[in-house]
Tab-separated table of N, CA and C in Angstrom:
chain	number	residue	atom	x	y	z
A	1	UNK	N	93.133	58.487	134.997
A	1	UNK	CA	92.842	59.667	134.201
A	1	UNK	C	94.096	60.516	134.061
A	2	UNK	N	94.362	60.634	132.668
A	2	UNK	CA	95.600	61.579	132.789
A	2	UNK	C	95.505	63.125	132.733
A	3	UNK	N	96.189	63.932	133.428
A	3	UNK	CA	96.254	65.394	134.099
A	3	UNK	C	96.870	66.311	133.394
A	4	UNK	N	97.289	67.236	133.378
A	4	UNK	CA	97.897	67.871	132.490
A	4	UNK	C	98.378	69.804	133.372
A	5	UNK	N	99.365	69.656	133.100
A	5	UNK	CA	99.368	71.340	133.407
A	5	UNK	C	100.522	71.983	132.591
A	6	UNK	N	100.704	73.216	133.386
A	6	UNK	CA	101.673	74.336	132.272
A	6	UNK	C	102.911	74.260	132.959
A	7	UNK	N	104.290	74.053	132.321
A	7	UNK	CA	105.206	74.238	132.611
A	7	UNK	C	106.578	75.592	132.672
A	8	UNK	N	106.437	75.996	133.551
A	8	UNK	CA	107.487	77.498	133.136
A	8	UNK	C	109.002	77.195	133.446
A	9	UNK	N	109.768	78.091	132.703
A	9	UNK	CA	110.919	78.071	133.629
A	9	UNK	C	111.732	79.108	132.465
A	10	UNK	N	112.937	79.704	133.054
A	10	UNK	CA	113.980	80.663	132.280
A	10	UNK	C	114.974	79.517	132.374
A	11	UNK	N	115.710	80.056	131.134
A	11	UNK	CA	116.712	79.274	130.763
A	11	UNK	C	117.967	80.204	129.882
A	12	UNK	N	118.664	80.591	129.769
A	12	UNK	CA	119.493	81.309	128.954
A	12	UNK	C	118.555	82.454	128.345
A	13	UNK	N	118.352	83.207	129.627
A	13	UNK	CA	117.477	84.720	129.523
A	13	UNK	C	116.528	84.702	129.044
A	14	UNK	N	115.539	83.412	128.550
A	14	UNK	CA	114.346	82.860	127.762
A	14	UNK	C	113.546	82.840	128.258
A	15	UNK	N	112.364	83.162	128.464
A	15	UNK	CA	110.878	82.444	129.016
A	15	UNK	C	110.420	81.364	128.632
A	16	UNK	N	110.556	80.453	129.213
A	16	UNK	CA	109.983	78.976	128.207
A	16	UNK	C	108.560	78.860	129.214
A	17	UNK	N	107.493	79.121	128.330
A	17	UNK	CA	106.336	77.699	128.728
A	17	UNK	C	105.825	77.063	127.880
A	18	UNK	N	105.898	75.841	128.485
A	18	UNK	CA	105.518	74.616	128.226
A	18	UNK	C	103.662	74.108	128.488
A	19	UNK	N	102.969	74.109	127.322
A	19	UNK	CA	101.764	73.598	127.644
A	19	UNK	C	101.332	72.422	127.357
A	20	UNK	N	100.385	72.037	128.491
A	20	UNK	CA	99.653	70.184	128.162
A	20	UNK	C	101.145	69.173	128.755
A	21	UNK	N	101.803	69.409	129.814
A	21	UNK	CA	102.143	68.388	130.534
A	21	UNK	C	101.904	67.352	131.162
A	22	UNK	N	101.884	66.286	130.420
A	22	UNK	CA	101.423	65.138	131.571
A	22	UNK	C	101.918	65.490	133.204
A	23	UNK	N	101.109	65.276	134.109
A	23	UNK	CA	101.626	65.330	135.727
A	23	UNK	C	100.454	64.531	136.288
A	24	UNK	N	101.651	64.202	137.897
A	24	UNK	CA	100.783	63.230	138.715
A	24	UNK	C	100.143	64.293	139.156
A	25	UNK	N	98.910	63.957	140.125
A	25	UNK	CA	98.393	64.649	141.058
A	25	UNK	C	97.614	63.392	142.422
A	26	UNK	N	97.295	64.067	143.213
A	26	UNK	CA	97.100	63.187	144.920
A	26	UNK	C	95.960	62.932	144.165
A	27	UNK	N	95.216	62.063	145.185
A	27	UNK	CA	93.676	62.122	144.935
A	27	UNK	C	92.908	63.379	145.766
A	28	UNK	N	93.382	63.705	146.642
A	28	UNK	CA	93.032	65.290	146.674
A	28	UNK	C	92.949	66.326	145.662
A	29	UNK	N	93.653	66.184	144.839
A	29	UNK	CA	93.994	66.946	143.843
A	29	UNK	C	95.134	68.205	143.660
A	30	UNK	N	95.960	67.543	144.479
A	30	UNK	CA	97.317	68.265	145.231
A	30	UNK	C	98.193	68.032	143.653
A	31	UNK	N	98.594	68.681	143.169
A	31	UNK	CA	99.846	68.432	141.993
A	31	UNK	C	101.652	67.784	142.598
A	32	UNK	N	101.782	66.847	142.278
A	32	UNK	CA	102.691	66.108	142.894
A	32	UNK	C	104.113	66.370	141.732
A	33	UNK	N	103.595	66.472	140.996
A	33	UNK	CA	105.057	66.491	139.745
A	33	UNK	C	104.764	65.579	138.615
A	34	UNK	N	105.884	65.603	137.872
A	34	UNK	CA	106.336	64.593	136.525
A	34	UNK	C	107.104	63.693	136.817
A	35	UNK	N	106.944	62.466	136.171
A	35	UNK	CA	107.217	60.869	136.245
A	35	UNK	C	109.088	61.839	135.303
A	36	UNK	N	110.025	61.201	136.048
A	36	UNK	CA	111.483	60.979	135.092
A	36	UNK	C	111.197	61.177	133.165
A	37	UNK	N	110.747	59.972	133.038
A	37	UNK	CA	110.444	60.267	131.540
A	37	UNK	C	109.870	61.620	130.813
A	38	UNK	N	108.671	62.225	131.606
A	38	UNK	CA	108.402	62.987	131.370
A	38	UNK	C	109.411	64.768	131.227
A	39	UNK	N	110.224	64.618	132.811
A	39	UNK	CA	111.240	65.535	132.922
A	39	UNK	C	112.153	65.541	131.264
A	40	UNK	N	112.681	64.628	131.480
A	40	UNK	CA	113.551	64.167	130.295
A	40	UNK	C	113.242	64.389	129.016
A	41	UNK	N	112.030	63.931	129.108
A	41	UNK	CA	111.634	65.220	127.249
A	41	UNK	C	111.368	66.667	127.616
A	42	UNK	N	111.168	66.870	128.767
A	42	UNK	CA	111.021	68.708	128.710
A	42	UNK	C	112.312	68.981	128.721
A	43	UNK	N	113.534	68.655	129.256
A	43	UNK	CA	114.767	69.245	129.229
A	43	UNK	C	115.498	69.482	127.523
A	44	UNK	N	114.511	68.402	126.940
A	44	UNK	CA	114.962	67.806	125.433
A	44	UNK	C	114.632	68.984	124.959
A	45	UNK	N	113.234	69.178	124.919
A	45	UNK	CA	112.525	69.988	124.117
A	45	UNK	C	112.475	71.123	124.233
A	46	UNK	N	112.896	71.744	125.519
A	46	UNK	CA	113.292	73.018	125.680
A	46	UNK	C	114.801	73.166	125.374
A	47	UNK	N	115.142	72.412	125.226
A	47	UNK	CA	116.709	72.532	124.894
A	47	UNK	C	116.957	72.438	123.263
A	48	UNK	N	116.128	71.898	122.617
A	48	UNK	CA	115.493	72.339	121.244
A	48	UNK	C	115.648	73.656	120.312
A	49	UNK	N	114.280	73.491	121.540
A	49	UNK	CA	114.003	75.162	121.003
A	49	UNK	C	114.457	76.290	121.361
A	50	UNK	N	115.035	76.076	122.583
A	50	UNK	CA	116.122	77.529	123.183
A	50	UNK	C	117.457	77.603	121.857
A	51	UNK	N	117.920	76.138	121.300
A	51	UNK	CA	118.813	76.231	119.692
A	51	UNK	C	117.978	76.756	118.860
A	52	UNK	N	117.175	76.480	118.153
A	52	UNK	CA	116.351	76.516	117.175
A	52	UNK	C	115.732	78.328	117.456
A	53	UNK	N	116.044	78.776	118.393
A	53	UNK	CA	114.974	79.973	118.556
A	53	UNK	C	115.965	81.221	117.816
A	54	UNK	N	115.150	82.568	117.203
A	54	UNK	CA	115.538	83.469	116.785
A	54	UNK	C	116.794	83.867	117.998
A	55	UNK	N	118.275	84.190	117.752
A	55	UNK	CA	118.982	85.310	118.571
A	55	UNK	C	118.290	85.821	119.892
A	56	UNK	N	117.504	86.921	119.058
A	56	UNK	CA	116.900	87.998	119.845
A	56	UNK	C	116.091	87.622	120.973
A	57	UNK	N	115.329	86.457	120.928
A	57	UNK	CA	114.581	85.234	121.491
A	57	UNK	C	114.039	85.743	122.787
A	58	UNK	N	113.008	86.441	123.314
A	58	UNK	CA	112.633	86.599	124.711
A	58	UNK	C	111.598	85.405	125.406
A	59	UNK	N	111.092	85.127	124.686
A	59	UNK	CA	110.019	84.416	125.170
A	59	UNK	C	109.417	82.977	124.203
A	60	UNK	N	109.371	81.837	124.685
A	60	UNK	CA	108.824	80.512	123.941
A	60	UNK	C	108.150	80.147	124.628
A	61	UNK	N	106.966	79.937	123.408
A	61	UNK	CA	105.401	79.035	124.049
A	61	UNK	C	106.011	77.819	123.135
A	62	UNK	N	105.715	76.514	124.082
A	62	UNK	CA	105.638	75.538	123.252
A	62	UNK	C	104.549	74.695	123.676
A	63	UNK	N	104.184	73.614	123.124
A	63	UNK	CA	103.515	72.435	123.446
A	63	UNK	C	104.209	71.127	123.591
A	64	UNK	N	103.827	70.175	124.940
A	64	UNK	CA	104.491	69.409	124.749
A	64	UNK	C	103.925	68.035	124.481
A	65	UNK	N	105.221	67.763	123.659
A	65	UNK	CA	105.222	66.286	122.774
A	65	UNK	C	106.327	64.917	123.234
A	66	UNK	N	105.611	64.029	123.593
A	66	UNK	CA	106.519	62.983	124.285
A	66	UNK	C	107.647	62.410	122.895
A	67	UNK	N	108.648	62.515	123.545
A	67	UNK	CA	109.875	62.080	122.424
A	67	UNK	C	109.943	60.567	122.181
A	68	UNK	N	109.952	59.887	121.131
A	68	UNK	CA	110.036	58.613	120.893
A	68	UNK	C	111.774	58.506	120.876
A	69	UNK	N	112.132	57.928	122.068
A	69	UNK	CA	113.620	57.668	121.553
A	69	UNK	C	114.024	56.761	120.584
A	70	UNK	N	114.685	56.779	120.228
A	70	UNK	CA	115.708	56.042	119.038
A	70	UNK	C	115.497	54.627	119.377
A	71	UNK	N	115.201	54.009	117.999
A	71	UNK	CA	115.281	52.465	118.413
A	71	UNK	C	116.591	52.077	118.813
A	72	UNK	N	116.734	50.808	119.849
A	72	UNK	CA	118.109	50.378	120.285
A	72	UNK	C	118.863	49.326	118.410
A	73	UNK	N	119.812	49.847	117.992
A	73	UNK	CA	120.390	49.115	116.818
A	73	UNK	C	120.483	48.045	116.871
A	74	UNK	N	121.052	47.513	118.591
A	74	UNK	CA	121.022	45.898	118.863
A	74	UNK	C	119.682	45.416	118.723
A	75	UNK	N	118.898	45.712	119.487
A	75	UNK	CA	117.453	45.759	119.026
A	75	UNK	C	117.134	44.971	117.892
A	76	UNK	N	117.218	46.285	116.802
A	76	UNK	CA	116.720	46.145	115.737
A	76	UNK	C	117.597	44.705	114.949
A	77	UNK	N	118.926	44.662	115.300
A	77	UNK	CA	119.733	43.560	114.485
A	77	UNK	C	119.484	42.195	114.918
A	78	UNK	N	119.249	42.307	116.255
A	78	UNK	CA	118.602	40.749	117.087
A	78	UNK	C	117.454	40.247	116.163
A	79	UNK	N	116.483	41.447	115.963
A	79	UNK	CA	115.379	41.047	114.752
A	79	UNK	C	115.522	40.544	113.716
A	80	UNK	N	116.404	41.629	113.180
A	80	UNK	CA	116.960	40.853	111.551
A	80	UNK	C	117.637	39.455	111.505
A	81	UNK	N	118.068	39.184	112.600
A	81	UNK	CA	118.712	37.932	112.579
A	81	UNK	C	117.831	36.557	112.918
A	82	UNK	N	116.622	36.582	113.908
A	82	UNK	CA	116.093	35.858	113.621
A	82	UNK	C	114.888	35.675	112.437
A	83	UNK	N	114.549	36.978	112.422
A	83	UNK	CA	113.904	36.986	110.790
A	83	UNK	C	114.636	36.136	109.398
A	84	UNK	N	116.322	36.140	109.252
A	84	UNK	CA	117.177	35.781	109.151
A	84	UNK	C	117.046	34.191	109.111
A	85	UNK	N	117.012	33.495	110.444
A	85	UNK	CA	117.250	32.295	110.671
A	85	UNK	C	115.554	32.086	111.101
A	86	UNK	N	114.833	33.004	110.155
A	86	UNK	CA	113.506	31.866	110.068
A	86	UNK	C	112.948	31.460	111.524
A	87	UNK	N	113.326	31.860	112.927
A	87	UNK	CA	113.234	31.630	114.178
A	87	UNK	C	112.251	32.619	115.073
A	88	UNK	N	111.397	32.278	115.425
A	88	UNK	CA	110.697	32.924	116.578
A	88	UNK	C	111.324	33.189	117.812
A	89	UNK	N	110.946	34.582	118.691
A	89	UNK	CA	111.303	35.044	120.001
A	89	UNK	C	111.011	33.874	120.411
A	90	UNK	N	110.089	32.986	120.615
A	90	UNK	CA	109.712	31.447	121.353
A	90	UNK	C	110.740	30.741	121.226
A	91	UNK	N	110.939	29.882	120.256
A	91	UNK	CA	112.317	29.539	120.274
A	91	UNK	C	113.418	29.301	120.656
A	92	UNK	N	113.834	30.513	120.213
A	92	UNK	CA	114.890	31.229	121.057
A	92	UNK	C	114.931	30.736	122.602
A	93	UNK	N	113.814	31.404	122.838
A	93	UNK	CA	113.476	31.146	124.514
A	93	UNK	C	114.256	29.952	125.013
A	94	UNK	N	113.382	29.476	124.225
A	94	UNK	CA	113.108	27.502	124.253
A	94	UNK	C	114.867	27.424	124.535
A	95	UNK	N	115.562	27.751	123.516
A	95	UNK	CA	116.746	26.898	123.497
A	95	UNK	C	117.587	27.540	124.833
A	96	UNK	N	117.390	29.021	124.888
A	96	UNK	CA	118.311	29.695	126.089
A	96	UNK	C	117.941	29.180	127.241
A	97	UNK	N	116.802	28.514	127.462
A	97	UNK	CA	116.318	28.214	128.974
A	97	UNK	C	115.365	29.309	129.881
A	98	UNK	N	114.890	30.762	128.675
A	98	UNK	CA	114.676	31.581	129.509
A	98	UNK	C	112.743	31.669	128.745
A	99	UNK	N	112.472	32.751	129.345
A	99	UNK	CA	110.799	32.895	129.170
A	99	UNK	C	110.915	33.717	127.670
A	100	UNK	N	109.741	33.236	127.074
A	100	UNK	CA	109.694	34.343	126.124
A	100	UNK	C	109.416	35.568	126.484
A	101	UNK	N	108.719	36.527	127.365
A	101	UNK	CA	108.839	37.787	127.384
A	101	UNK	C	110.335	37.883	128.035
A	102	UNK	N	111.483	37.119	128.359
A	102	UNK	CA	112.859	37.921	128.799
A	102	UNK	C	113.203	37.828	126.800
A	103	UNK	N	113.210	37.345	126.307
A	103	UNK	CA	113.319	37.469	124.792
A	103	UNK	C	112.593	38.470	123.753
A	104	UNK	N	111.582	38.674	124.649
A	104	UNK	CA	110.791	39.554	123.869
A	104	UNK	C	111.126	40.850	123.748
A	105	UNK	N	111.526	41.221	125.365
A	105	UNK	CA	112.429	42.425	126.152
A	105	UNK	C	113.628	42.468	125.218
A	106	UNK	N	114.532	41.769	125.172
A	106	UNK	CA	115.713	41.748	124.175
A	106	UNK	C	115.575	42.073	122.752
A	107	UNK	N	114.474	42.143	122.286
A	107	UNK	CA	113.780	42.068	121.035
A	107	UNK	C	113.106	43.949	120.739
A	108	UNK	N	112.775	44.369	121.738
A	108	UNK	CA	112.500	45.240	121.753
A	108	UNK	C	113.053	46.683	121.451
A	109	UNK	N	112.453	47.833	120.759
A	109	UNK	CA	113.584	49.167	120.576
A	109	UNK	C	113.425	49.983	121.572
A	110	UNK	N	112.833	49.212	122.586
A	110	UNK	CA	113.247	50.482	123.272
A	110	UNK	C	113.872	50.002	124.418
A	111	UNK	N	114.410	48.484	124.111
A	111	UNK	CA	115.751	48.274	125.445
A	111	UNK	C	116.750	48.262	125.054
A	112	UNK	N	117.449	49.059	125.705
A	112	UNK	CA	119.067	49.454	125.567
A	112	UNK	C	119.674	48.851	126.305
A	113	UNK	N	119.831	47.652	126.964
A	113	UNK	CA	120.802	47.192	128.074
A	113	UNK	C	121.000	45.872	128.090
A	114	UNK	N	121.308	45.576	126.246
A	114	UNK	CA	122.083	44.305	126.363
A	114	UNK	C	123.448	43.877	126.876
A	115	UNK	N	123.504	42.347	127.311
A	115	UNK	CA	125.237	42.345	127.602
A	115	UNK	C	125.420	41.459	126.833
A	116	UNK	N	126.954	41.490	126.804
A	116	UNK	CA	127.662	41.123	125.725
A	116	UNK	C	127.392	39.000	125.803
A	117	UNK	N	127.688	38.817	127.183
A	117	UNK	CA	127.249	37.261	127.558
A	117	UNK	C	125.832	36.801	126.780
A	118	UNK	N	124.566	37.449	126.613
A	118	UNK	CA	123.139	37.478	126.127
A	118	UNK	C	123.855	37.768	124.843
A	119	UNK	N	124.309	38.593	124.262
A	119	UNK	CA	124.650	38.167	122.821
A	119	UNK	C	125.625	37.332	122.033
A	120	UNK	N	126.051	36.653	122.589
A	120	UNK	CA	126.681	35.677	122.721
A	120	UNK	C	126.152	34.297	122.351
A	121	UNK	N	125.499	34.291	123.654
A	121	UNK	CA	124.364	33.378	123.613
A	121	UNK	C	123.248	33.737	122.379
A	122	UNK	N	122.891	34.294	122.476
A	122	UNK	CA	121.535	34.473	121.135
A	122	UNK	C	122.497	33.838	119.820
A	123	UNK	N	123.676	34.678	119.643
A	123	UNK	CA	124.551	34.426	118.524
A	123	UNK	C	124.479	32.730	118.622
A	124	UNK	N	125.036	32.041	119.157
A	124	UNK	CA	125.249	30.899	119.326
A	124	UNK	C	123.804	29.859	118.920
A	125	UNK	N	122.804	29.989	119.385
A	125	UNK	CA	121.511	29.664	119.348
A	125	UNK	C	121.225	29.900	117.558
A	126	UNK	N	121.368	31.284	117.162
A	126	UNK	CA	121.053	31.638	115.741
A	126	UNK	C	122.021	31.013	114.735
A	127	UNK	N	123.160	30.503	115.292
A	127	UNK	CA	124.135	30.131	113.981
A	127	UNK	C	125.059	31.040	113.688
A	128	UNK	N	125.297	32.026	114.682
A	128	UNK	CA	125.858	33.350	113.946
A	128	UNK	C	126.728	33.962	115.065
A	129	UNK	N	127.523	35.252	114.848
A	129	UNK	CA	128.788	35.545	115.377
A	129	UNK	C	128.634	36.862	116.001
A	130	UNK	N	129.046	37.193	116.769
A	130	UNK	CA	128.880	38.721	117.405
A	130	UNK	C	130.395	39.215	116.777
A	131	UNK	N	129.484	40.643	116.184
A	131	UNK	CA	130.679	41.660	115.536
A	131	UNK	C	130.216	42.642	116.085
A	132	UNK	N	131.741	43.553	116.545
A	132	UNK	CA	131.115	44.835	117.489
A	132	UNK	C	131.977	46.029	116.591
A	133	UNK	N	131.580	46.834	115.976
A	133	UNK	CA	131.925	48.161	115.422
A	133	UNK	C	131.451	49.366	116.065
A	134	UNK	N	132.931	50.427	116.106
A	134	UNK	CA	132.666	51.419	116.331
A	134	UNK	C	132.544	52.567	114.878
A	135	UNK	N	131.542	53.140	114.697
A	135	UNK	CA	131.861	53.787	113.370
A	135	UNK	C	131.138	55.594	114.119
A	136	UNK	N	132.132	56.212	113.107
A	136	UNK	CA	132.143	58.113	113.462
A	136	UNK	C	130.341	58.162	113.655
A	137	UNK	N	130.087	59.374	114.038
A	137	UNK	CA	128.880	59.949	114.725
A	137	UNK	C	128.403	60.660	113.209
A	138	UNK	N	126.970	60.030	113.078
A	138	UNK	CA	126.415	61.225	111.963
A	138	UNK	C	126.496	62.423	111.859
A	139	UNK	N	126.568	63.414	111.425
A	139	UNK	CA	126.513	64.511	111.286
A	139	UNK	C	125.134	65.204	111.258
A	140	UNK	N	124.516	65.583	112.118
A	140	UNK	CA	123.082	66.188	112.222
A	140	UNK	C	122.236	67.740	111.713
């Protein structure tokens, strides 16, 4: 069952609370805290809106909303490429020697922690070449 409570805290002379937090609690019903992920979008989102807020700014109510991070680009290009070469995550598997869910994981946007050896290999398997570009930062 998921729990929920209010989050406070000052931040650059601000009142921030935060309502509808996911949190653990004991089976007593002792409040234990927030899972990492969870921390990590409140720092986001109060860090948001402490930018986004009027100057004069004394006080923010917000609600909170879990952040979908950014798909991983490798991610997304591993896809296009076997979409590309007509090839299933199975496949793949098949030829690397590994399981399809370690392919599936690689396949995924929300893993960020390819190495360069695994793309390599995939490259090799697909017919195709690893190109690594650095290009300037969007402008937001």
């Amino acid at each position: 069952m998921q729990h929920f409570t209010t989050y406070q805290t000052q931040q650059r002379g601000i009142s921030v609370t935060v309502f509808s937090v996911p949190t653990t609690f004991s089976t007593d019903g002792e409040e234990l805290g927030f899972d990492l992920k969870v921390m990590r979008n409140l720092d986001l989102l109060i860090a948001r809106a402490i930018e986004a807020a009027a100057p004069n700014a004394q006080v923010l109510e917000l609600q909170y909303l879990p952040l979908a991070p950014a798909p991983d680009p490798v991610s997304l290009e591993l896809r296009r490429a076997l979409r590309l070469r007509r090839m299933s995550g199975a496949q793949v598997a098949q030829q690397l020697g590994v399981t399809p869910p370690v392919v599936s994981r690689w396949l995924s946007p929300d893993y960020h922690a390819h190495g360069m050896e695994t793309l390599r290999r995939m490259a090799e398997v697909l017919e195709m070449e690893v190109e690594v570009r650095l290009v300037p930062k969007r402008s937001t």
